[in-house]
Coordinates of N, CA and C in Angstrom, one line a residue:
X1 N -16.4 -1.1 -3.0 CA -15.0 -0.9 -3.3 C -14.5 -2.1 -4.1
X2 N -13.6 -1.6 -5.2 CA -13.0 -2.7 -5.8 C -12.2 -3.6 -5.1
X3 N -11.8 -4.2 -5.6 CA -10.7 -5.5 -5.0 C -9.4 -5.2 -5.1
X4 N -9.1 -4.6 -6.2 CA -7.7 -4.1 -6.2 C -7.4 -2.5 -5.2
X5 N -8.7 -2.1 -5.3 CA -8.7 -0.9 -4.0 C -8.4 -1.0 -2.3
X6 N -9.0 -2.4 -2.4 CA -9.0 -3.3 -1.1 C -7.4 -3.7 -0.9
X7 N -7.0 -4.0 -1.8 CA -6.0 -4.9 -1.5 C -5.1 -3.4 -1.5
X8 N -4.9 -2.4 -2.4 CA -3.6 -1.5 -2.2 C -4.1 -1.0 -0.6
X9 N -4.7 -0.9 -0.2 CA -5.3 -0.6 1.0 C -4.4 -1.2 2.1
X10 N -4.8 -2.5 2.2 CA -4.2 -3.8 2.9 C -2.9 -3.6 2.5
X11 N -2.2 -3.4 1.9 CA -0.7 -3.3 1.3 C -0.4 -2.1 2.2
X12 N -1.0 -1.0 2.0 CA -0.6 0.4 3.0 C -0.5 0.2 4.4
X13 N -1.4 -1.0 4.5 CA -1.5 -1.3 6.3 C -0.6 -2.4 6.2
X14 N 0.1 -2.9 6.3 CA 1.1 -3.8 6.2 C 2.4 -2.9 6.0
X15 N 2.3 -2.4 5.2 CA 3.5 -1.6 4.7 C 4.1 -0.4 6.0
X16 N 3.0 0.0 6.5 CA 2.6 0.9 7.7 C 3.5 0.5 9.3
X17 N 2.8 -1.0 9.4 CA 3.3 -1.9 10.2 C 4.8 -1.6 10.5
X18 N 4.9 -2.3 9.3 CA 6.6 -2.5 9.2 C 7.4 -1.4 8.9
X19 N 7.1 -0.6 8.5 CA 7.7 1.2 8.5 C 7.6 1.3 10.0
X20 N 6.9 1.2 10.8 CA 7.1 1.1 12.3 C 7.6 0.6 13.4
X21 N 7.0 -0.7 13.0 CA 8.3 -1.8 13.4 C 8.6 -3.3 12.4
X22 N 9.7 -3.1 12.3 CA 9.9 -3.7 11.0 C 10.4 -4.7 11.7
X23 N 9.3 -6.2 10.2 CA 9.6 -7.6 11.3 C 11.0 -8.5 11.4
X24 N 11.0 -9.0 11.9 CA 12.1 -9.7 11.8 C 11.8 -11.2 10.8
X25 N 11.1 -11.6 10.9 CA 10.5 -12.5 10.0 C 9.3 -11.9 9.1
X26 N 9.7 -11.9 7.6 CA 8.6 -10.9 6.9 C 7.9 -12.1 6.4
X27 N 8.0 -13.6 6.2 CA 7.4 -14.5 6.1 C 6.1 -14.8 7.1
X28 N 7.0 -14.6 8.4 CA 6.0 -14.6 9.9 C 4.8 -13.9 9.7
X29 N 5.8 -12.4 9.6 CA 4.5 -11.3 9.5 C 3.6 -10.9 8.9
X30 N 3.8 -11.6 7.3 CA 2.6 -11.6 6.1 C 1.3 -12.8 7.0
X31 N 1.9 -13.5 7.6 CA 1.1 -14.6 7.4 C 0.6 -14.4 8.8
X32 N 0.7 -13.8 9.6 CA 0.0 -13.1 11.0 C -0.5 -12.4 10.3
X33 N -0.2 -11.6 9.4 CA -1.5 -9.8 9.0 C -1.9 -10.7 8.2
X34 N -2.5 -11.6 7.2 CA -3.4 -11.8 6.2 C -4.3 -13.1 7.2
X35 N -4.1 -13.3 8.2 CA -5.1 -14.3 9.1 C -5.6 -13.3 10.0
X36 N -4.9 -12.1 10.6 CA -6.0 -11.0 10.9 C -6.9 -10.6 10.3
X37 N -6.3 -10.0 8.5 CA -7.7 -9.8 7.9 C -8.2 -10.5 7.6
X38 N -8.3 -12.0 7.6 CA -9.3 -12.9 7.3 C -10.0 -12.7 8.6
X39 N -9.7 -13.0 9.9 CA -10.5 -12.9 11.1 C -11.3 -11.5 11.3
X40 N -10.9 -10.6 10.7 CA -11.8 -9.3 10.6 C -12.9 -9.2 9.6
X41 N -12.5 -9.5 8.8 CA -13.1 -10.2 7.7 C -14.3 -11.0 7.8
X42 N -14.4 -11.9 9.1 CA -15.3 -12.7 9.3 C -16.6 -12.4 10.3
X43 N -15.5 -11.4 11.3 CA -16.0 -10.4 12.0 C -17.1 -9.5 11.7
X44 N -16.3 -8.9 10.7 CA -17.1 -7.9 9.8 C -18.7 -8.6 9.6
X45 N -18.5 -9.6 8.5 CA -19.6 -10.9 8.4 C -20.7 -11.4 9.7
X46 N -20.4 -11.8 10.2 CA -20.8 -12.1 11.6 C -21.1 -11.7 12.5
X47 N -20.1 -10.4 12.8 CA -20.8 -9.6 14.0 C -19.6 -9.9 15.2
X48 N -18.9 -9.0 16.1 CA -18.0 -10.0 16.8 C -18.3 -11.4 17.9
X49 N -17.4 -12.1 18.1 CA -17.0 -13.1 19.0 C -17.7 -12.6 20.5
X50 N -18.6 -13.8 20.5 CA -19.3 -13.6 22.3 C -17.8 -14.1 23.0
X51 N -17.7 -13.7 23.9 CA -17.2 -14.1 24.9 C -16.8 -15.6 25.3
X52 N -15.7 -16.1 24.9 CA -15.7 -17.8 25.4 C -15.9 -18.4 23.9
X53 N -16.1 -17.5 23.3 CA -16.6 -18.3 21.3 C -15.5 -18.4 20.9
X54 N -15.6 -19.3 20.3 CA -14.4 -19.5 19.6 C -14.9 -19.9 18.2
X55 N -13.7 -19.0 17.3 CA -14.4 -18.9 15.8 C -12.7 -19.7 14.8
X56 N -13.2 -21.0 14.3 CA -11.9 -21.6 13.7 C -12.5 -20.2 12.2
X57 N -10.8 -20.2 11.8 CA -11.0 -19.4 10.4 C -11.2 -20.4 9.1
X58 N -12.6 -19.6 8.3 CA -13.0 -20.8 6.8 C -11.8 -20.1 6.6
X59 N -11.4 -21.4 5.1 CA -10.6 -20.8 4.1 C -11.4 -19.6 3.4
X60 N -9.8 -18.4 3.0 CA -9.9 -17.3 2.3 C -11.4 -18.0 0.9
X61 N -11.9 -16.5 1.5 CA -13.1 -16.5 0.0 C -12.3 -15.9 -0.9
X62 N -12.9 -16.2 -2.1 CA -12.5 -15.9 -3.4 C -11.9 -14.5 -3.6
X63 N -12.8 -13.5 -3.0 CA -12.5 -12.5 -3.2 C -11.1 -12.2 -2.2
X64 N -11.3 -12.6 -1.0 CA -9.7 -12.3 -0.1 C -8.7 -13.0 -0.9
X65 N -8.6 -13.9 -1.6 CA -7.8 -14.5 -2.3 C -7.4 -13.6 -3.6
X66 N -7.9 -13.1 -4.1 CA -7.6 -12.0 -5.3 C -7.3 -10.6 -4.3
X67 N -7.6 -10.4 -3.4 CA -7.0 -9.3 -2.7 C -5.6 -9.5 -2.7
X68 N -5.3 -10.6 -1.6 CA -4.0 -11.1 -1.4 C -3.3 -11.4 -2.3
X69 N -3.8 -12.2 -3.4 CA -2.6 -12.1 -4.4 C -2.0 -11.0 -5.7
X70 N -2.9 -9.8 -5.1 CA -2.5 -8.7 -5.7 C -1.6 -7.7 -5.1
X71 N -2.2 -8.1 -3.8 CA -0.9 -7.1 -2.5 C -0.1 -7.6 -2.0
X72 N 0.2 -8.9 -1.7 CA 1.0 -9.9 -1.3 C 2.4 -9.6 -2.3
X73 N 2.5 -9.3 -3.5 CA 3.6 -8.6 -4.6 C 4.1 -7.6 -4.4
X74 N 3.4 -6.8 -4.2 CA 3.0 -5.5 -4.1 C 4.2 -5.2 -2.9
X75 N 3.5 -5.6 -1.8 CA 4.4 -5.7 -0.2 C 5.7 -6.0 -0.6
X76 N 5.6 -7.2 -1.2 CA 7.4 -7.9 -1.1 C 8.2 -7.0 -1.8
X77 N 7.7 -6.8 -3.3 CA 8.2 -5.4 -4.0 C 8.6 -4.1 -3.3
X78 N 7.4 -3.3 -2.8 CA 8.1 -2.5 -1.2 C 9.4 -2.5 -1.2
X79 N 9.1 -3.5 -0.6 CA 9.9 -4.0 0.7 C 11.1 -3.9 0.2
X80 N 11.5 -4.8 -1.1 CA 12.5 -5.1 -1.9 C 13.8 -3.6 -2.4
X81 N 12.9 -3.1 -2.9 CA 13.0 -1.8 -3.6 C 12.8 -0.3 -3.0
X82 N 12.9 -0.6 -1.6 CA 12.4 0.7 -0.7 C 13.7 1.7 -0.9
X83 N 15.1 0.8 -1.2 CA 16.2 2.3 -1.3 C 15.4 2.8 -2.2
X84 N 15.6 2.0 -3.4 CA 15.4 3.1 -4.6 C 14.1 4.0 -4.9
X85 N 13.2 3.6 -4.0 CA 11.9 4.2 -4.1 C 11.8 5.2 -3.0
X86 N 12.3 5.0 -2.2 CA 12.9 5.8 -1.3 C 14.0 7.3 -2.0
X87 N 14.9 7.2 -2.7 CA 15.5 7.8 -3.5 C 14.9 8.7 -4.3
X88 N 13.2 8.1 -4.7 CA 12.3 8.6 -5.6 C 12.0 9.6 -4.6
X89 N 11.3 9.6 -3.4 CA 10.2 10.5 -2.7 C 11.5 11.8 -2.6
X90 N 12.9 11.2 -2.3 CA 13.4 12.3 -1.9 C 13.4 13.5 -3.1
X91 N 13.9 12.6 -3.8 CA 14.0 14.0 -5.2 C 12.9 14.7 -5.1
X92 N 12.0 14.2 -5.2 CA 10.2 14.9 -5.4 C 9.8 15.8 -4.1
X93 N 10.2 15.4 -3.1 CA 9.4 15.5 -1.9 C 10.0 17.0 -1.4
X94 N 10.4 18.2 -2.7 CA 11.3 19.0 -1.9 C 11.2 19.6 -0.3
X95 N 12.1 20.1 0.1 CA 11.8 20.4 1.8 C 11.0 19.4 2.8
X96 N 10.9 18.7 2.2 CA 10.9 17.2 3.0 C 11.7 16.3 3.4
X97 N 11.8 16.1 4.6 CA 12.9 15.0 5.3 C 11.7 13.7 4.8
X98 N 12.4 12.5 4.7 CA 11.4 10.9 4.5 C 10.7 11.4 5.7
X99 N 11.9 10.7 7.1 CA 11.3 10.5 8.1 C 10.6 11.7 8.6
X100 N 10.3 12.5 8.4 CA 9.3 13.7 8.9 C 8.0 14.0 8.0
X101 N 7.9 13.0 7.7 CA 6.6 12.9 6.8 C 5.5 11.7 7.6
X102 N 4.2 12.2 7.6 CA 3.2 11.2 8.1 C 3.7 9.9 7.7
X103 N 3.9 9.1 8.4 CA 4.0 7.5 8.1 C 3.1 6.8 7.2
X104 N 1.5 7.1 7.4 CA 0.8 6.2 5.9 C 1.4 7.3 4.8
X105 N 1.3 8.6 4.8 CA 1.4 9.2 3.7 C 3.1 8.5 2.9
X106 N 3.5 8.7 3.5 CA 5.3 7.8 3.5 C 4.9 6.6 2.6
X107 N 4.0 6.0 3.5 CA 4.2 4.6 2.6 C 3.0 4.3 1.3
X108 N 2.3 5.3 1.5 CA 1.2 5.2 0.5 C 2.4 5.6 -1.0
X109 N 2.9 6.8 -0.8 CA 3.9 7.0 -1.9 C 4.7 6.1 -2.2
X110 N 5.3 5.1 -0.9 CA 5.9 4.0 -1.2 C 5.7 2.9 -2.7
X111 N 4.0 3.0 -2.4 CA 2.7 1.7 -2.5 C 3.0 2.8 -4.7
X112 N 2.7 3.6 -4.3 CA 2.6 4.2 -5.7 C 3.6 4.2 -6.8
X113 N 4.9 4.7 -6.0 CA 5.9 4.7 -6.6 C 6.7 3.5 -7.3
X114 N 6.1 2.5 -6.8 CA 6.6 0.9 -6.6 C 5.7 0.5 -7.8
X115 N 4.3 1.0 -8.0 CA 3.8 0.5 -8.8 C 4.0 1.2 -10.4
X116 N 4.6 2.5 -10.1 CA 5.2 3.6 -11.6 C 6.3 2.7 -11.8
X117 N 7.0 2.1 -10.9 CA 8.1 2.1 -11.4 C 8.5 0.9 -12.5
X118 N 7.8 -0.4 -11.0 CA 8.0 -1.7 -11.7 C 6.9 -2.3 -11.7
X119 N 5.8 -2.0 -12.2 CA 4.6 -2.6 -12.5 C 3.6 -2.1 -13.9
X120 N 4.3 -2.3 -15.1 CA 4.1 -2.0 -16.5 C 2.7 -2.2 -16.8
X121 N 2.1 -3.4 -15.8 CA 1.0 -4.0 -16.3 C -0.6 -2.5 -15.4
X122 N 0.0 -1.4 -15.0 CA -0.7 -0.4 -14.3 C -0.6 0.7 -14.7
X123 N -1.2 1.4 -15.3 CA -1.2 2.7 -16.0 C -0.5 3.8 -14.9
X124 N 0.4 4.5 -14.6 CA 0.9 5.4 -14.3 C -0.1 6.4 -13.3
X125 N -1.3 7.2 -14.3 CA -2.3 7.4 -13.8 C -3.1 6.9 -12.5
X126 N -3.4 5.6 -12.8 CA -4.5 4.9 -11.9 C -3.3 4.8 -10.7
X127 N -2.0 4.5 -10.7 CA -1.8 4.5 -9.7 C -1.9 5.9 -8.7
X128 N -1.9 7.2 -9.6 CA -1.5 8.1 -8.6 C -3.0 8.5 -8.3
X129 N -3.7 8.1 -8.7 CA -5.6 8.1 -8.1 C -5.6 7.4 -7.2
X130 N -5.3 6.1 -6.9 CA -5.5 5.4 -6.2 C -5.0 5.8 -5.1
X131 N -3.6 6.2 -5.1 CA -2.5 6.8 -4.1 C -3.4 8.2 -3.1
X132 N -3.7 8.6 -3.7 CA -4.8 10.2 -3.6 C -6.0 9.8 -2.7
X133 N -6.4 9.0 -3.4 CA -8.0 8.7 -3.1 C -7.9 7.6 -1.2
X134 N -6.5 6.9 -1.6 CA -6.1 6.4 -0.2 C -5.8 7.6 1.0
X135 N -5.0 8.1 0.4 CA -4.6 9.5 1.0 C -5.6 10.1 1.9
X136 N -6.6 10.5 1.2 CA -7.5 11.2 2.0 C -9.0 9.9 2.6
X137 N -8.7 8.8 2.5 CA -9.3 8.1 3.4 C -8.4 8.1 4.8
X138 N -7.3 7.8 4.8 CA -6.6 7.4 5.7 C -5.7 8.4 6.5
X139 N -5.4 9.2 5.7 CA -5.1 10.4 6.6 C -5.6 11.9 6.2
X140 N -5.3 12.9 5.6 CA -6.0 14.2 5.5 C -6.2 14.6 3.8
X141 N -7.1 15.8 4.3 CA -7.4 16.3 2.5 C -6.1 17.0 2.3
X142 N -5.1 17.4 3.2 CA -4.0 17.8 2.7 C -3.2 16.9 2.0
X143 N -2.8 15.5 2.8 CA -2.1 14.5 2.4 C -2.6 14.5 0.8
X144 N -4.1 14.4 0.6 CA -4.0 13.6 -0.9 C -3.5 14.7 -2.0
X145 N -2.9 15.9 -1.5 CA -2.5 17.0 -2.3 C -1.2 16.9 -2.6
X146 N -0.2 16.5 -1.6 CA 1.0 16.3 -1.3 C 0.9 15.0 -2.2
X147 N 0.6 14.1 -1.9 CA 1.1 12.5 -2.7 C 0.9 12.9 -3.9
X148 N -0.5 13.8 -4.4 CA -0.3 13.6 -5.8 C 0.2 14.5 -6.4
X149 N 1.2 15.6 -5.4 CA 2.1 16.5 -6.2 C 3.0 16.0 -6.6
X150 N 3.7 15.1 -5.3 CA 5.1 14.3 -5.5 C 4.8 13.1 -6.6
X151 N 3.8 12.8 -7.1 CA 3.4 11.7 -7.7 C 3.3 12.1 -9.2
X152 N 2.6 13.3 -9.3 CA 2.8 14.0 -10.3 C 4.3 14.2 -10.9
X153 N 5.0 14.7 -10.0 CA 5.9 15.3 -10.7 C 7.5 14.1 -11.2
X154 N 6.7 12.7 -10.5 CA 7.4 11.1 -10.9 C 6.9 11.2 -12.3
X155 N 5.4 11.0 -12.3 CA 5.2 10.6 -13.8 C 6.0 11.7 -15.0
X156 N 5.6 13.1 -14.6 CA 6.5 13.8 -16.3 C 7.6 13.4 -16.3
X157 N 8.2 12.1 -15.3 CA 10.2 11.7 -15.4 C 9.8 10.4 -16.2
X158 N 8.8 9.9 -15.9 CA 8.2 8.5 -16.4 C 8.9 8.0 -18.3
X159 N 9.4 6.9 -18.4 CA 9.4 6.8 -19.9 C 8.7 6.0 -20.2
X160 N 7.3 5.9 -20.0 CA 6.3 5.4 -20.7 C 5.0 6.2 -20.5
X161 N 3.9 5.7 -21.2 CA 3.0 6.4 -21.3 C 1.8 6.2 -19.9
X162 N 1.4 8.0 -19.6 CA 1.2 7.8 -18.1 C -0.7 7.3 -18.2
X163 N -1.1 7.1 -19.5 CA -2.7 6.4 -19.4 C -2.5 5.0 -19.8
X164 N -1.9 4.8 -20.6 CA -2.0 3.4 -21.3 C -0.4 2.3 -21.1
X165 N -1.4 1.2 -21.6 CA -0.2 -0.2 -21.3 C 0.6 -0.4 -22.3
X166 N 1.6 -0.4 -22.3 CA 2.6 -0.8 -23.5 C 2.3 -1.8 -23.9

């Protein structure tokens, strides 16, 4: 899996979090979830923790470092801009309440619409693949139908071009 796949991933689970219980310190809580996934991370590597082990965490490898500083924006953006992106799912999302929608699927749209909106340097397209293809890892083959209807029907509002970078 790519790195930037990894990290909109990590962004959805974060994003998820805090659509659930949202922190009171979002400084706190980046920096508690990116020392989980480094400890999972190492896990993963390693195999888990015997009993009584105690594992200090290496510094981020290269590649969690390009994760992180891809989603780490990503998040705060969210976060930042959730009325207005929020605003977005409603128009699209006909006969849908927000809150009555699956929670990743909620914020995967979040993760997508954030990147149509204000992220120039991302083709339109690739985000609503990515959105889809998360979709049906994480929750159902229905979900990745729904995100990329509502996703779809953001881009023909889009005023820029939905393959290529300005």
């Amino acid at each position: 899996m790519g790195q930037r796949r990894e990290a909109r991933e990590r962004a959805v689970q974060f994003l998820f979090q805090a659509d659930i219980n949202p922190p009171e310190d979002l400084e706190g809580a980046l920096a508690h979830f990116w020392n989980s996934q480094q400890s999972q991370s190492i896990a993963d590597e390693k195999g888990p923790a015997k009993w009584g082990e105690a594992r200090e965490l290496a510094p981020p490898s290269l590649g969690e470092t390009s994760i992180r500083l891809f989603a780490d924006p990503m998040i705060r953006g969210v976060l930042t801009n959730r009325e207005k992106i929020d605003l977005e799912i409603r128009k699209y999302a006909q006969n849908w309440d927000l809150h009555r929608m699956a929670v990743v699927d909620r914020n995967i749209l979040r993760l997508a619409i954030y990147e149509m909106l204000f992220r120039e340097d991302i083709p339109p397209v690739v985000s609503i693949n990515e959105a889809v293809d998360i979709a049906k890892k994480f929750s159902t083959q229905d979900s990745g139908k729904f995100v990329n209807g509502i996703l779809d029907r953001l881009k023909g509002e889009l005023l820029r071009p939905a393959r290529g970078l300005k």
